[in-house]
PDB file of C-alpha atoms in Angstrom:
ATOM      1  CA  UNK A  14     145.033 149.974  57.782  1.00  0.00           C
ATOM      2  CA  UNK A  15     143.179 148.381  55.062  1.00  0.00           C
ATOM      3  CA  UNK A  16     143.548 144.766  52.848  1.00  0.00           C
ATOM      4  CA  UNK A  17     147.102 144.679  50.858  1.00  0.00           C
ATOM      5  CA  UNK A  18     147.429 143.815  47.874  1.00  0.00           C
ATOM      6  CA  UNK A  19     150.767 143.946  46.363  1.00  0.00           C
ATOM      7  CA  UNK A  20     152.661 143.769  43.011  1.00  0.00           C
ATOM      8  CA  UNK A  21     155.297 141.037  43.229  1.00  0.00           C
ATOM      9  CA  UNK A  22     158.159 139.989  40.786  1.00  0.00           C
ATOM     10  CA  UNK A  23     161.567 138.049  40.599  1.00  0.00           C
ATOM     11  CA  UNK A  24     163.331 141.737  40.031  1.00  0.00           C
ATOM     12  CA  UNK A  25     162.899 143.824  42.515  1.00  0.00           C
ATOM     13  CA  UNK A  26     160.939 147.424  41.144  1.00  0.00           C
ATOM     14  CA  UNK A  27     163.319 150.380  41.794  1.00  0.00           C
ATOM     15  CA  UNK A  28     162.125 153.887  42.216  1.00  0.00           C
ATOM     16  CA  UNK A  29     163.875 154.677  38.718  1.00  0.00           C
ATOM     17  CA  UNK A  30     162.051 152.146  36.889  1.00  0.00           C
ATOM     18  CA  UNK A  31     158.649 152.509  38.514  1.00  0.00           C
ATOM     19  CA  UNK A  32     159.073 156.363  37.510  1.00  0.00           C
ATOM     20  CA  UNK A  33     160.606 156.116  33.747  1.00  0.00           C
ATOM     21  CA  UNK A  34     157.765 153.171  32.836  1.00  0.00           C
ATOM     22  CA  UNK A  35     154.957 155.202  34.536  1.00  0.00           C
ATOM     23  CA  UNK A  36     155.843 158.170  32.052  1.00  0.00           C
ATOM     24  CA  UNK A  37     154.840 156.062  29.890  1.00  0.00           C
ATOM     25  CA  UNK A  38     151.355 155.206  30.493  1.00  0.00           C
ATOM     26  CA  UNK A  39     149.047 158.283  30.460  1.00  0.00           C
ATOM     27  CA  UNK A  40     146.068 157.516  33.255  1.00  0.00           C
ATOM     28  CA  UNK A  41     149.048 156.659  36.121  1.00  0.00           C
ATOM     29  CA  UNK A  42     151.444 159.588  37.507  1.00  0.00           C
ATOM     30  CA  UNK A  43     154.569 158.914  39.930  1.00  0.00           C
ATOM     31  CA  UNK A  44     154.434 161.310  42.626  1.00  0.00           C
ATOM     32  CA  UNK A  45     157.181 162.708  44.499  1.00  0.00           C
ATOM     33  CA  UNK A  46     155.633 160.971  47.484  1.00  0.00           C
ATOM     34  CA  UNK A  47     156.035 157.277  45.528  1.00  0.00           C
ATOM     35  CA  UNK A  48     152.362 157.382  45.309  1.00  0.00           C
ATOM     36  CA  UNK A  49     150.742 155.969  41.941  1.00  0.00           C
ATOM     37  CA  UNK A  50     147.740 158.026  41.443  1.00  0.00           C
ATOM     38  CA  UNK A  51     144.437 158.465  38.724  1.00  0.00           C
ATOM     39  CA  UNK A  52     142.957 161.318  38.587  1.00  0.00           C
ATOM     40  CA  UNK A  53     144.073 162.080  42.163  1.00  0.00           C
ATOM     41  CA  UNK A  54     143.515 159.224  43.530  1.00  0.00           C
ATOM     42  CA  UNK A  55     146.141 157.041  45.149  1.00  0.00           C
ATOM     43  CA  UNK A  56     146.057 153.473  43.106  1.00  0.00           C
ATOM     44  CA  UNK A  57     149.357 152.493  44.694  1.00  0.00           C
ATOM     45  CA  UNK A  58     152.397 152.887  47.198  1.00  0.00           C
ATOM     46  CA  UNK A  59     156.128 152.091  46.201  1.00  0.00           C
ATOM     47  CA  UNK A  60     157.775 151.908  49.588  1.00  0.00           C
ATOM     48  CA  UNK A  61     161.572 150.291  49.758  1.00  0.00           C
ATOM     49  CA  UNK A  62     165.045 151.746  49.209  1.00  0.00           C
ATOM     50  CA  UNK A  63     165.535 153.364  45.913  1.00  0.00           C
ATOM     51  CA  UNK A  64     167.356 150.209  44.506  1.00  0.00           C
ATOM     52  CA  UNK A  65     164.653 147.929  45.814  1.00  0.00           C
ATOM     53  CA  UNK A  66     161.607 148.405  46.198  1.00  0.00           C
ATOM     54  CA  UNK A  67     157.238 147.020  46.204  1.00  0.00           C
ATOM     55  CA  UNK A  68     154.710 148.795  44.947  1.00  0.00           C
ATOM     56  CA  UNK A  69     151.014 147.837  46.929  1.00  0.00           C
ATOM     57  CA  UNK A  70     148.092 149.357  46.881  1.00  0.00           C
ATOM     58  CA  UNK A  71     144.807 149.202  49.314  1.00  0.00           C
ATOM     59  CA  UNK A  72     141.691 149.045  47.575  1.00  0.00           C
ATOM     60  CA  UNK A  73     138.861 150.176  48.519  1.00  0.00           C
ATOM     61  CA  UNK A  74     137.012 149.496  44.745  1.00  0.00           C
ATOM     62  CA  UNK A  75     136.689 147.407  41.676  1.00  0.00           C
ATOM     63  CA  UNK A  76     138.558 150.455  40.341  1.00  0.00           C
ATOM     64  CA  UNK A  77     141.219 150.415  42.756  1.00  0.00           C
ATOM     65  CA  UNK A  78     141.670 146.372  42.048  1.00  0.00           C
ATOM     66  CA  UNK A  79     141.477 147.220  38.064  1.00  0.00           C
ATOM     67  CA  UNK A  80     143.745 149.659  38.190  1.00  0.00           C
ATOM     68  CA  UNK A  81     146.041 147.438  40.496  1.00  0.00           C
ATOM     69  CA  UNK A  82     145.762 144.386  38.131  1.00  0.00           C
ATOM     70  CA  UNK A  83     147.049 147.019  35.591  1.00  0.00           C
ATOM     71  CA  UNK A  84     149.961 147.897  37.398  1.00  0.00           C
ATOM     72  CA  UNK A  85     150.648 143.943  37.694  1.00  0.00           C
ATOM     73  CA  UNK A  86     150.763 143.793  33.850  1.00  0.00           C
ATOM     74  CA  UNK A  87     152.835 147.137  32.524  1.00  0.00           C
ATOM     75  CA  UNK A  88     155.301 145.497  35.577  1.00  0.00           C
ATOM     76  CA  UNK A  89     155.258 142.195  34.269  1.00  0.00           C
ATOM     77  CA  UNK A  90     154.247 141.396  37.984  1.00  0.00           C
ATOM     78  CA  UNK A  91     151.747 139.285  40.097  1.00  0.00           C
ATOM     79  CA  UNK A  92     149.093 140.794  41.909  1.00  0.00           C
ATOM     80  CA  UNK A  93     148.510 138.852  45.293  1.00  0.00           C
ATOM     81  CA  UNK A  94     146.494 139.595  48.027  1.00  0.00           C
ATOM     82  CA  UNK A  95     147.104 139.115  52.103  1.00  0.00           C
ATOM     83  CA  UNK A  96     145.648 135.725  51.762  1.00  0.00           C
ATOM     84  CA  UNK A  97     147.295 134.314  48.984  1.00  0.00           C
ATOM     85  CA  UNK A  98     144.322 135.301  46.410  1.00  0.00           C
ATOM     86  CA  UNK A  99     145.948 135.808  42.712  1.00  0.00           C
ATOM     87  CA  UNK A 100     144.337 139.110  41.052  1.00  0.00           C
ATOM     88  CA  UNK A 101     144.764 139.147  37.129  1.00  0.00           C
ATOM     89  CA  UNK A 102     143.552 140.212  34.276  1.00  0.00           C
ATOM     90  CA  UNK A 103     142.675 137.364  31.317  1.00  0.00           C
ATOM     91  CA  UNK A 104     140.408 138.298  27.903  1.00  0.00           C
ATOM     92  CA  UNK A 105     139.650 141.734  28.944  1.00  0.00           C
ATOM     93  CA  UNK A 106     137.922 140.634  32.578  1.00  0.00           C
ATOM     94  CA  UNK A 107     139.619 141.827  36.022  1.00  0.00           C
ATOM     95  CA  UNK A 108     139.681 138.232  38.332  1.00  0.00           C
ATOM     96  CA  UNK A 109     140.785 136.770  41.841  1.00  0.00           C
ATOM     97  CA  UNK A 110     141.606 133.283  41.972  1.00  0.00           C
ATOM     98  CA  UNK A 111     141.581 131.849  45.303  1.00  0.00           C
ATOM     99  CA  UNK A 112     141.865 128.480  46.395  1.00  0.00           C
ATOM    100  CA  UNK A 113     140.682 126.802  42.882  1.00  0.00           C
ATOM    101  CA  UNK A 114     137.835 128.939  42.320  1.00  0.00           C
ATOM    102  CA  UNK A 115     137.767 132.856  40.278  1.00  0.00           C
ATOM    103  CA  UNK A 116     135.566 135.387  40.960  1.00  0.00           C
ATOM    104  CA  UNK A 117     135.057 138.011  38.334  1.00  0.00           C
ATOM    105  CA  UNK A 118     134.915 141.982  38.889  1.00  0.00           C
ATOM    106  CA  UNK A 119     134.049 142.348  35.418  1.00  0.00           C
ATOM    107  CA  UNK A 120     135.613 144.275  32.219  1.00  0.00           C
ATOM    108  CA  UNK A 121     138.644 145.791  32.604  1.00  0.00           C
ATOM    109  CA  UNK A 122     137.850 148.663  30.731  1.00  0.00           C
ATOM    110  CA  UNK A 123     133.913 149.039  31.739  1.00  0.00           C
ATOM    111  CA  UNK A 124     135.408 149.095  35.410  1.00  0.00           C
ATOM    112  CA  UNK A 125     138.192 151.644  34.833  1.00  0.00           C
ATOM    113  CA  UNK A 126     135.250 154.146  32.804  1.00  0.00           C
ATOM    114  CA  UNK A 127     132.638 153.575  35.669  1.00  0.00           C
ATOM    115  CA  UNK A 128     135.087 155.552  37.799  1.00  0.00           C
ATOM    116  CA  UNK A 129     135.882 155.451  41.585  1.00  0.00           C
ATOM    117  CA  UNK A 130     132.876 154.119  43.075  1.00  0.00           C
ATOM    118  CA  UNK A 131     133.841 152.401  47.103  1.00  0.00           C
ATOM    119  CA  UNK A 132     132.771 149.259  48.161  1.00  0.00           C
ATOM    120  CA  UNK A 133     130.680 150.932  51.242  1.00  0.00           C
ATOM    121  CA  UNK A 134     128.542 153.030  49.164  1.00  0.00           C
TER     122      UNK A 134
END
């Protein structure tokens, strides 16, 4: 099992909600399976009971953590990591804050068009 890093919110995501708001938003689909996937890839996991629910996600990319910090947004969520790190996206550019200091993937939108590239290639 790989790094977590999960969407988090006062309201609780239901299945409904994740699946009528995905509609929405033409890259993501809502599978059957509650996975969030891009061009067949899975981005995401909503796991809970259908009233109440988390959607997380484990990355394996910039991608995966662009597309995540995306999620965060259209949910009006927070992105947080295992260890407390804060993933967000401010002025166009995909961050982590951690501990008082940011590290920056890059351009949201230069990350998402570079494609699925992993970390260990």
């Amino acid at each position: 099992m790989g790094y977590e890093l999960r969407l988090e919110r006062d309201q609780p995501l239901t299945v409904d909600e994740v699946s009528r708001v995905l509609e929405t938003e033409g890259d993501l689909s809502f599978l059957e399976s509650r996975d969030v996937v891009v061009d067949g890839n899975v981005v995401a996991r909503w796991s809970g009971d259908p009233g109440s629910g988390k959607l997380a996600g484990q990355p394996s990319s910039d991608w995966h953590v662009a597309w995540l910090a995306r999620l965060a947004d259209v949910f009006g969520a927070r992105l947080t990591g295992e260890d407390g790190e804060v993933y967000t996206i401010r002025d166009g550019i995909v961050e982590q804050r951690s501990n008082g200091k940011v590290h920056e993937f890059g351009k949201l939108e230069e990350i998402l068009a570079a494609g699925l590239v992993e970390w260990n290639e």
